[in-house]
C-alpha cells in the first residue's frame, strides 16, 4: 500500500512540476496544496467537465444516474483518464474530496446552477431534490421555498436537525418579498432546527432578529406570538449554553442581552 501511495504522490508531483525542470536548481514545488489540486484538474479538458460537475455537486453517482441526467459513460472517460474520478463497482466519485471542491468552486455561477438543476430532475429523495432546487435558484421563488419547508420537515422527522436547518435557511432565503408571514414562520422553524443541532449562535441570531422585528412592527401582525417565539428560542439557547459552561456563561449572557 505504501509503495503505491508514494508512487502516486510522485506522479502527482511530476505532473505539477511539468517537463521544464532544471536539475541544477531547486525543484519548483507548488507553494500550497491548491497547486497540486489545480495541476490534476488541468488534465481535464474544459469541454468534458459537465459530468464531473454533476458528481461534485452531488457527491457520488452511478452509471444509471449519469444516463438519467442526459449523459453517457463515455462522457466520463476523460475524467477517469485524468485520475480526477474513480469508478468502483459502478459508483463514481472523486479520487479526493479536494478535487471535487476545487472543481465545484471553479465553476461559473451559471454552470453551478445548471448542475444542480439537472440533479433536481433525477434525484428521488425529497431532501436531496429540494436542496438541489435551492442551489439551482438565483432569486426568490414561492414554490421552491414551500418545497424546501416541506423537505425541512422531512429532515426533522428523520432526526437530522442540521439538515433541517440548512433547508430552512434556503426556504427563508427564497421566500418572496411581501410574504412576511411565511418568512417569519420559516425563521422560527429554522432557528429551532439550528438549536436542536447545537448551532446555538445561529439560533440566537435568528431569534433576536425575530424579537427586534416584532417590536418594530407592533400588534398588527401578531406581536405577542412573534415575541414569544423569538424569546422562547433565546431562552432555550441560554439554557443549553449554561449546561455547557454554567460558571462562565451567566456574565456573558447578561452582557449580550444589554
PDB file of C-alpha atoms in Angstrom:
ATOM      1  CA  UNK A   1       0.000   0.000   0.000  1.00  0.00           C
ATOM      2  CA  UNK A   2       2.785   2.424   0.980  1.00  0.00           C
ATOM      3  CA  UNK A   3       4.703   1.843  -2.265  1.00  0.00           C
ATOM      4  CA  UNK A   4       1.577   2.543  -4.271  1.00  0.00           C
ATOM      5  CA  UNK A   5       0.826   5.683  -2.273  1.00  0.00           C
ATOM      6  CA  UNK A   6       4.376   7.012  -2.730  1.00  0.00           C
ATOM      7  CA  UNK A   7       4.281   6.239  -6.442  1.00  0.00           C
ATOM      8  CA  UNK A   8       1.006   8.124  -6.826  1.00  0.00           C
ATOM      9  CA  UNK A   9       2.357  11.103  -4.869  1.00  0.00           C
ATOM     10  CA  UNK A  10       5.467  11.051  -7.089  1.00  0.00           C
ATOM     11  CA  UNK A  11       3.366  11.081 -10.255  1.00  0.00           C
ATOM     12  CA  UNK A  12       1.249  13.897  -8.788  1.00  0.00           C
ATOM     13  CA  UNK A  13       4.350  15.947  -8.071  1.00  0.00           C
ATOM     14  CA  UNK A  14       5.770  15.256 -11.530  1.00  0.00           C
ATOM     15  CA  UNK A  15       2.550  16.478 -13.141  1.00  0.00           C
ATOM     16  CA  UNK A  16       2.686  19.651 -11.052  1.00  0.00           C
ATOM     17  CA  UNK A  17       6.351  20.343 -11.873  1.00  0.00           C
ATOM     18  CA  UNK A  18       5.958  19.926 -15.620  1.00  0.00           C
ATOM     19  CA  UNK A  19       8.686  18.984 -18.075  1.00  0.00           C
ATOM     20  CA  UNK A  20      10.886  22.103 -17.864  1.00  0.00           C
ATOM     21  CA  UNK A  21      12.738  21.109 -14.675  1.00  0.00           C
ATOM     22  CA  UNK A  22      16.292  22.424 -14.342  1.00  0.00           C
ATOM     23  CA  UNK A  23      18.270  19.753 -12.441  1.00  0.00           C
ATOM     24  CA  UNK A  24      20.792  22.364 -11.314  1.00  0.00           C
ATOM     25  CA  UNK A  25      18.214  24.343  -9.392  1.00  0.00           C
ATOM     26  CA  UNK A  26      15.878  23.530  -6.507  1.00  0.00           C
ATOM     27  CA  UNK A  27      12.633  21.874  -7.531  1.00  0.00           C
ATOM     28  CA  UNK A  28       9.797  24.274  -8.272  1.00  0.00           C
ATOM     29  CA  UNK A  29       7.375  22.751  -5.786  1.00  0.00           C
ATOM     30  CA  UNK A  30       3.892  24.339  -5.612  1.00  0.00           C
ATOM     31  CA  UNK A  31       3.613  26.624  -2.585  1.00  0.00           C
ATOM     32  CA  UNK A  32       0.243  25.275  -1.500  1.00  0.00           C
ATOM     33  CA  UNK A  33      -1.795  22.113  -1.812  1.00  0.00           C
ATOM     34  CA  UNK A  34      -4.022  24.082  -4.151  1.00  0.00           C
ATOM     35  CA  UNK A  35      -1.211  23.881  -6.699  1.00  0.00           C
ATOM     36  CA  UNK A  36      -1.317  20.087  -6.735  1.00  0.00           C
ATOM     37  CA  UNK A  37      -5.096  20.056  -6.972  1.00  0.00           C
ATOM     38  CA  UNK A  38      -5.081  22.561  -9.827  1.00  0.00           C
ATOM     39  CA  UNK A  39      -2.437  20.544 -11.646  1.00  0.00           C
ATOM     40  CA  UNK A  40      -4.608  17.419 -11.528  1.00  0.00           C
ATOM     41  CA  UNK A  41      -7.658  19.293 -12.797  1.00  0.00           C
ATOM     42  CA  UNK A  42      -5.603  20.888 -15.575  1.00  0.00           C
ATOM     43  CA  UNK A  43      -5.543  17.481 -17.247  1.00  0.00           C
ATOM     44  CA  UNK A  44      -9.310  17.579 -17.645  1.00  0.00           C
ATOM     45  CA  UNK A  45     -10.500  19.178 -20.920  1.00  0.00           C
ATOM     46  CA  UNK A  46     -12.829  22.140 -20.393  1.00  0.00           C
ATOM     47  CA  UNK A  47     -15.423  20.644 -22.719  1.00  0.00           C
ATOM     48  CA  UNK A  48     -15.808  17.468 -20.644  1.00  0.00           C
ATOM     49  CA  UNK A  49     -16.446  18.946 -17.204  1.00  0.00           C
ATOM     50  CA  UNK A  50     -20.232  18.676 -17.170  1.00  0.00           C
ATOM     51  CA  UNK A  51     -20.390  15.131 -15.817  1.00  0.00           C
ATOM     52  CA  UNK A  52     -17.660  15.674 -13.174  1.00  0.00           C
ATOM     53  CA  UNK A  53     -19.535  18.843 -12.191  1.00  0.00           C
ATOM     54  CA  UNK A  54     -22.632  16.735 -11.519  1.00  0.00           C
ATOM     55  CA  UNK A  55     -20.613  14.317  -9.394  1.00  0.00           C
ATOM     56  CA  UNK A  56     -19.001  17.208  -7.496  1.00  0.00           C
ATOM     57  CA  UNK A  57     -22.383  18.798  -6.818  1.00  0.00           C
ATOM     58  CA  UNK A  58     -23.943  15.533  -5.646  1.00  0.00           C
ATOM     59  CA  UNK A  59     -21.029  13.655  -4.092  1.00  0.00           C
ATOM     60  CA  UNK A  60     -21.422  10.300  -5.822  1.00  0.00           C
ATOM     61  CA  UNK A  61     -23.143   8.965  -8.944  1.00  0.00           C
ATOM     62  CA  UNK A  62     -23.890   5.740 -10.752  1.00  0.00           C
ATOM     63  CA  UNK A  63     -23.977   4.942 -14.462  1.00  0.00           C
ATOM     64  CA  UNK A  64     -27.779   4.943 -14.327  1.00  0.00           C
ATOM     65  CA  UNK A  65     -27.725   8.299 -12.562  1.00  0.00           C
ATOM     66  CA  UNK A  66     -25.437   9.773 -15.244  1.00  0.00           C
ATOM     67  CA  UNK A  67     -27.661   8.442 -18.035  1.00  0.00           C
ATOM     68  CA  UNK A  68     -30.771   9.848 -16.348  1.00  0.00           C
ATOM     69  CA  UNK A  69     -29.095  13.272 -16.370  1.00  0.00           C
ATOM     70  CA  UNK A  70     -28.695  13.006 -20.151  1.00  0.00           C
ATOM     71  CA  UNK A  71     -25.079  11.864 -20.429  1.00  0.00           C
ATOM     72  CA  UNK A  72     -23.282   8.620 -21.219  1.00  0.00           C
ATOM     73  CA  UNK A  73     -20.435   6.798 -19.527  1.00  0.00           C
ATOM     74  CA  UNK A  74     -18.233   7.876 -22.432  1.00  0.00           C
ATOM     75  CA  UNK A  75     -18.676  11.485 -21.270  1.00  0.00           C
ATOM     76  CA  UNK A  76     -16.963  10.464 -18.039  1.00  0.00           C
ATOM     77  CA  UNK A  77     -13.932   8.852 -19.698  1.00  0.00           C
ATOM     78  CA  UNK A  78     -11.677  11.964 -19.791  1.00  0.00           C
ATOM     79  CA  UNK A  79     -12.125  12.455 -16.046  1.00  0.00           C
ATOM     80  CA  UNK A  80     -11.253   8.791 -15.439  1.00  0.00           C
ATOM     81  CA  UNK A  81      -8.145   9.013 -17.633  1.00  0.00           C
ATOM     82  CA  UNK A  82      -7.053  12.201 -15.856  1.00  0.00           C
ATOM     83  CA  UNK A  83      -7.436  10.434 -12.475  1.00  0.00           C
ATOM     84  CA  UNK A  84      -9.969  13.025 -11.365  1.00  0.00           C
ATOM     85  CA  UNK A  85     -12.710  10.489 -10.612  1.00  0.00           C
ATOM     86  CA  UNK A  86     -12.793   6.770  -9.842  1.00  0.00           C
ATOM     87  CA  UNK A  87     -15.402   4.220 -10.905  1.00  0.00           C
ATOM     88  CA  UNK A  88     -15.541   1.422  -8.353  1.00  0.00           C
ATOM     89  CA  UNK A  89     -18.306  -1.163  -8.529  1.00  0.00           C
ATOM     90  CA  UNK A  90     -20.434   1.183 -10.606  1.00  0.00           C
ATOM     91  CA  UNK A  91     -20.155   4.074  -8.160  1.00  0.00           C
ATOM     92  CA  UNK A  92     -18.448   7.190  -9.472  1.00  0.00           C
ATOM     93  CA  UNK A  93     -16.791   9.531  -7.000  1.00  0.00           C
ATOM     94  CA  UNK A  94     -13.876  11.932  -6.979  1.00  0.00           C
ATOM     95  CA  UNK A  95     -10.434  10.495  -6.335  1.00  0.00           C
ATOM     96  CA  UNK A  96     -10.070  13.001  -3.481  1.00  0.00           C
ATOM     97  CA  UNK A  97     -12.560  15.423  -1.866  1.00  0.00           C
ATOM     98  CA  UNK A  98     -10.212  18.340  -2.583  1.00  0.00           C
ATOM     99  CA  UNK A  99     -10.568  17.686  -6.296  1.00  0.00           C
ATOM    100  CA  UNK A 100     -14.359  17.803  -6.034  1.00  0.00           C
ATOM    101  CA  UNK A 101     -14.223  21.005  -4.003  1.00  0.00           C
ATOM    102  CA  UNK A 102     -11.792  22.710  -6.366  1.00  0.00           C
ATOM    103  CA  UNK A 103     -13.767  21.791  -9.483  1.00  0.00           C
ATOM    104  CA  UNK A 104     -17.062  22.853  -7.923  1.00  0.00           C
ATOM    105  CA  UNK A 105     -15.696  26.183  -6.705  1.00  0.00           C
ATOM    106  CA  UNK A 106     -14.133  26.800 -10.097  1.00  0.00           C
ATOM    107  CA  UNK A 107     -17.471  26.582 -11.893  1.00  0.00           C
ATOM    108  CA  UNK A 108     -19.185  29.758 -13.007  1.00  0.00           C
ATOM    109  CA  UNK A 109     -22.392  30.561 -11.117  1.00  0.00           C
ATOM    110  CA  UNK A 110     -24.469  29.624 -14.156  1.00  0.00           C
ATOM    111  CA  UNK A 111     -22.649  26.285 -14.519  1.00  0.00           C
ATOM    112  CA  UNK A 112     -23.157  25.502 -10.847  1.00  0.00           C
ATOM    113  CA  UNK A 113     -26.867  26.310 -11.018  1.00  0.00           C
ATOM    114  CA  UNK A 114     -27.256  24.227 -14.172  1.00  0.00           C
ATOM    115  CA  UNK A 115     -25.611  21.225 -12.491  1.00  0.00           C
ATOM    116  CA  UNK A 116     -27.998  21.465  -9.557  1.00  0.00           C
ATOM    117  CA  UNK A 117     -30.954  21.962 -11.907  1.00  0.00           C
ATOM    118  CA  UNK A 118     -30.105  18.708 -13.686  1.00  0.00           C
ATOM    119  CA  UNK A 119     -29.637  16.921 -10.376  1.00  0.00           C
ATOM    120  CA  UNK A 120     -33.020  18.103  -9.103  1.00  0.00           C
ATOM    121  CA  UNK A 121     -34.627  16.289 -12.047  1.00  0.00           C
ATOM    122  CA  UNK A 122     -33.042  12.925 -11.332  1.00  0.00           C
ATOM    123  CA  UNK A 123     -32.775  12.790  -7.526  1.00  0.00           C
ATOM    124  CA  UNK A 124     -35.678  10.894  -5.952  1.00  0.00           C
ATOM    125  CA  UNK A 125     -35.143  11.713  -2.280  1.00  0.00           C
ATOM    126  CA  UNK A 126     -37.220  14.792  -1.312  1.00  0.00           C
ATOM    127  CA  UNK A 127     -34.428  16.240   0.830  1.00  0.00           C
ATOM    128  CA  UNK A 128     -31.794  15.919  -1.880  1.00  0.00           C
ATOM    129  CA  UNK A 129     -34.147  17.193  -4.573  1.00  0.00           C
ATOM    130  CA  UNK A 130     -35.131  20.238  -2.513  1.00  0.00           C
ATOM    131  CA  UNK A 131     -31.511  21.075  -1.770  1.00  0.00           C
ATOM    132  CA  UNK A 132     -30.600  20.945  -5.471  1.00  0.00           C
ATOM    133  CA  UNK A 133     -33.627  23.091  -6.344  1.00  0.00           C
ATOM    134  CA  UNK A 134     -32.465  25.666  -3.809  1.00  0.00           C
ATOM    135  CA  UNK A 135     -28.927  25.745  -5.180  1.00  0.00           C
ATOM    136  CA  UNK A 136     -30.252  25.993  -8.746  1.00  0.00           C
ATOM    137  CA  UNK A 137     -32.293  29.099  -7.892  1.00  0.00           C
ATOM    138  CA  UNK A 138     -30.961  32.588  -8.447  1.00  0.00           C
ATOM    139  CA  UNK A 139     -33.816  34.505  -6.792  1.00  0.00           C
ATOM    140  CA  UNK A 140     -36.943  34.259  -4.608  1.00  0.00           C
ATOM    141  CA  UNK A 141     -39.420  31.572  -5.609  1.00  0.00           C
ATOM    142  CA  UNK A 142     -42.555  30.836  -3.584  1.00  0.00           C
ATOM    143  CA  UNK A 143     -42.988  27.283  -4.909  1.00  0.00           C
ATOM    144  CA  UNK A 144     -39.394  26.253  -4.262  1.00  0.00           C
ATOM    145  CA  UNK A 145     -39.449  27.895  -0.824  1.00  0.00           C
ATOM    146  CA  UNK A 146     -42.540  25.866   0.078  1.00  0.00           C
ATOM    147  CA  UNK A 147     -40.873  22.661  -1.168  1.00  0.00           C
ATOM    148  CA  UNK A 148     -37.851  23.431   0.977  1.00  0.00           C
ATOM    149  CA  UNK A 149     -40.010  23.999   4.040  1.00  0.00           C
ATOM    150  CA  UNK A 150     -41.659  20.610   3.448  1.00  0.00           C
ATOM    151  CA  UNK A 151     -38.256  18.955   2.981  1.00  0.00           C
ATOM    152  CA  UNK A 152     -37.023  20.532   6.224  1.00  0.00           C
ATOM    153  CA  UNK A 153     -39.979  18.920   7.978  1.00  0.00           C
ATOM    154  CA  UNK A 154     -38.946  15.545   6.495  1.00  0.00           C
ATOM    155  CA  UNK A 155     -35.402  16.093   7.768  1.00  0.00           C
ATOM    156  CA  UNK A 156     -36.688  16.905  11.259  1.00  0.00           C
ATOM    157  CA  UNK A 157     -38.787  13.731  11.225  1.00  0.00           C
ATOM    158  CA  UNK A 158     -35.703  11.741  10.235  1.00  0.00           C
ATOM    159  CA  UNK A 159     -33.806  13.151  13.187  1.00  0.00           C
ATOM    160  CA  UNK A 160     -31.291  15.250  11.249  1.00  0.00           C
ATOM    161  CA  UNK A 161     -31.850  18.816  12.554  1.00  0.00           C
ATOM    162  CA  UNK A 162     -28.658  20.153  10.941  1.00  0.00           C
ATOM    163  CA  UNK A 163     -30.060  19.258   7.510  1.00  0.00           C
ATOM    164  CA  UNK A 164     -33.430  20.732   8.521  1.00  0.00           C
ATOM    165  CA  UNK A 165     -31.609  23.929   9.448  1.00  0.00           C
ATOM    166  CA  UNK A 166     -29.813  24.095   6.106  1.00  0.00           C
ATOM    167  CA  UNK A 167     -33.010  23.515   4.126  1.00  0.00           C
ATOM    168  CA  UNK A 168     -34.865  26.003   6.312  1.00  0.00           C
ATOM    169  CA  UNK A 169     -32.236  28.639   5.620  1.00  0.00           C
ATOM    170  CA  UNK A 170     -32.775  28.132   1.894  1.00  0.00           C
ATOM    171  CA  UNK A 171     -36.559  28.334   2.342  1.00  0.00           C
ATOM    172  CA  UNK A 172     -36.170  31.572   4.295  1.00  0.00           C
ATOM    173  CA  UNK A 173     -33.771  32.996   1.691  1.00  0.00           C
ATOM    174  CA  UNK A 174     -36.031  32.161  -1.262  1.00  0.00           C
ATOM    175  CA  UNK A 175     -39.264  33.445   0.315  1.00  0.00           C
ATOM    176  CA  UNK A 176     -40.508  36.267  -1.952  1.00  0.00           C
ATOM    177  CA  UNK A 177     -40.941  39.813  -0.633  1.00  0.00           C
ATOM    178  CA  UNK A 178     -44.419  40.614   0.586  1.00  0.00           C
ATOM    179  CA  UNK A 179     -44.980  37.197   2.181  1.00  0.00           C
ATOM    180  CA  UNK A 180     -43.839  38.219   5.649  1.00  0.00           C
ATOM    181  CA  UNK A 181     -45.931  35.644   7.493  1.00  0.00           C
ATOM    182  CA  UNK A 182     -44.234  32.821   5.596  1.00  0.00           C
ATOM    183  CA  UNK A 183     -40.814  34.352   6.163  1.00  0.00           C
ATOM    184  CA  UNK A 184     -41.340  34.768   9.926  1.00  0.00           C
ATOM    185  CA  UNK A 185     -42.734  31.253  10.311  1.00  0.00           C
ATOM    186  CA  UNK A 186     -39.761  29.825   8.466  1.00  0.00           C
ATOM    187  CA  UNK A 187     -37.346  31.893  10.550  1.00  0.00           C
ATOM    188  CA  UNK A 188     -38.782  30.388  13.740  1.00  0.00           C
ATOM    189  CA  UNK A 189     -38.625  26.869  12.294  1.00  0.00           C
ATOM    190  CA  UNK A 190     -35.039  27.221  11.095  1.00  0.00           C
ATOM    191  CA  UNK A 191     -33.900  28.731  14.398  1.00  0.00           C
ATOM    192  CA  UNK A 192     -35.449  25.796  16.242  1.00  0.00           C
ATOM    193  CA  UNK A 193     -33.660  23.358  13.927  1.00  0.00           C
ATOM    194  CA  UNK A 194     -30.310  25.064  14.481  1.00  0.00           C
ATOM    195  CA  UNK A 195     -30.860  24.956  18.223  1.00  0.00           C
ATOM    196  CA  UNK A 196     -31.592  21.223  18.151  1.00  0.00           C
ATOM    197  CA  UNK A 197     -28.487  20.691  16.001  1.00  0.00           C
ATOM    198  CA  UNK A 198     -26.329  22.539  18.521  1.00  0.00           C
ATOM    199  CA  UNK A 199     -25.710  25.678  16.445  1.00  0.00           C
ATOM    200  CA  UNK A 200     -26.744  27.945  19.287  1.00  0.00           C
ATOM    201  CA  UNK A 201     -25.127  31.055  17.826  1.00  0.00           C
ATOM    202  CA  UNK A 202     -27.145  30.964  14.609  1.00  0.00           C
ATOM    203  CA  UNK A 203     -30.321  30.117  16.539  1.00  0.00           C
ATOM    204  CA  UNK A 204     -29.798  33.111  18.812  1.00  0.00           C
ATOM    205  CA  UNK A 205     -29.153  35.495  15.897  1.00  0.00           C
ATOM    206  CA  UNK A 206     -32.409  34.458  14.208  1.00  0.00           C
ATOM    207  CA  UNK A 207     -34.356  34.600  17.475  1.00  0.00           C
ATOM    208  CA  UNK A 208     -33.124  38.062  18.375  1.00  0.00           C
ATOM    209  CA  UNK A 209     -33.884  39.276  14.844  1.00  0.00           C
ATOM    210  CA  UNK A 210     -37.439  37.989  15.281  1.00  0.00           C
ATOM    211  CA  UNK A 211     -37.841  39.790  18.596  1.00  0.00           C
ATOM    212  CA  UNK A 212     -36.453  43.028  17.165  1.00  0.00           C
ATOM    213  CA  UNK A 213     -38.725  42.828  14.134  1.00  0.00           C
ATOM    214  CA  UNK A 214     -41.763  42.044  16.246  1.00  0.00           C
ATOM    215  CA  UNK A 215     -41.111  45.043  18.498  1.00  0.00           C
ATOM    216  CA  UNK A 216     -40.725  47.216  15.426  1.00  0.00           C
ATOM    217  CA  UNK A 217     -43.874  46.159  13.560  1.00  0.00           C
ATOM    218  CA  UNK A 218     -46.267  46.017  16.537  1.00  0.00           C
ATOM    219  CA  UNK A 219     -49.563  44.326  17.259  1.00  0.00           C
ATOM    220  CA  UNK A 220     -50.990  44.473  13.731  1.00  0.00           C
ATOM    221  CA  UNK A 221     -49.075  41.410  12.549  1.00  0.00           C
ATOM    222  CA  UNK A 222     -49.122  39.356  15.714  1.00  0.00           C
ATOM    223  CA  UNK A 223     -46.558  40.918  18.039  1.00  0.00           C
ATOM    224  CA  UNK A 224     -47.237  38.670  21.065  1.00  0.00           C
ATOM    225  CA  UNK A 225     -46.775  35.429  19.118  1.00  0.00           C
ATOM    226  CA  UNK A 226     -43.626  36.613  17.360  1.00  0.00           C
ATOM    227  CA  UNK A 227     -42.056  37.893  20.562  1.00  0.00           C
ATOM    228  CA  UNK A 228     -42.979  34.691  22.364  1.00  0.00           C
ATOM    229  CA  UNK A 229     -41.493  32.551  19.583  1.00  0.00           C
ATOM    230  CA  UNK A 230     -38.264  34.515  19.443  1.00  0.00           C
ATOM    231  CA  UNK A 231     -37.802  34.894  23.192  1.00  0.00           C
ATOM    232  CA  UNK A 232     -38.501  31.205  23.739  1.00  0.00           C
ATOM    233  CA  UNK A 233     -35.673  30.346  21.365  1.00  0.00           C
ATOM    234  CA  UNK A 234     -33.328  32.781  23.098  1.00  0.00           C
ATOM    235  CA  UNK A 235     -34.186  31.240  26.483  1.00  0.00           C
ATOM    236  CA  UNK A 236     -33.629  27.715  25.148  1.00  0.00           C
ATOM    237  CA  UNK A 237     -30.268  28.733  23.712  1.00  0.00           C
ATOM    238  CA  UNK A 238     -29.237  30.280  27.037  1.00  0.00           C
ATOM    239  CA  UNK A 239     -30.284  27.171  28.974  1.00  0.00           C
ATOM    240  CA  UNK A 240     -28.236  24.950  26.694  1.00  0.00           C
ATOM    241  CA  UNK A 241     -25.246  27.269  26.954  1.00  0.00           C
ATOM    242  CA  UNK A 242     -25.401  27.211  30.757  1.00  0.00           C
ATOM    243  CA  UNK A 243     -25.287  23.419  30.758  1.00  0.00           C
ATOM    244  CA  UNK A 244     -22.028  23.627  28.823  1.00  0.00           C
ATOM    245  CA  UNK A 245     -20.360  26.350  30.920  1.00  0.00           C
ATOM    246  CA  UNK A 246     -22.540  27.192  33.950  1.00  0.00           C
ATOM    247  CA  UNK A 247     -19.982  29.308  35.787  1.00  0.00           C
ATOM    248  CA  UNK A 248     -18.672  31.407  32.913  1.00  0.00           C
ATOM    249  CA  UNK A 249     -21.753  31.938  30.777  1.00  0.00           C
ATOM    250  CA  UNK A 250     -24.020  33.951  33.091  1.00  0.00           C
ATOM    251  CA  UNK A 251     -21.929  37.109  32.837  1.00  0.00           C
ATOM    252  CA  UNK A 252     -21.514  36.716  29.069  1.00  0.00           C
ATOM    253  CA  UNK A 253     -25.238  36.214  28.544  1.00  0.00           C
ATOM    254  CA  UNK A 254     -26.113  39.197  30.700  1.00  0.00           C
ATOM    255  CA  UNK A 255     -23.673  41.342  28.745  1.00  0.00           C
ATOM    256  CA  UNK A 256     -25.040  40.111  25.405  1.00  0.00           C
ATOM    257  CA  UNK A 257     -28.620  40.976  26.366  1.00  0.00           C
ATOM    258  CA  UNK A 258     -27.783  44.611  27.265  1.00  0.00           C
TER     259      UNK A 258
END
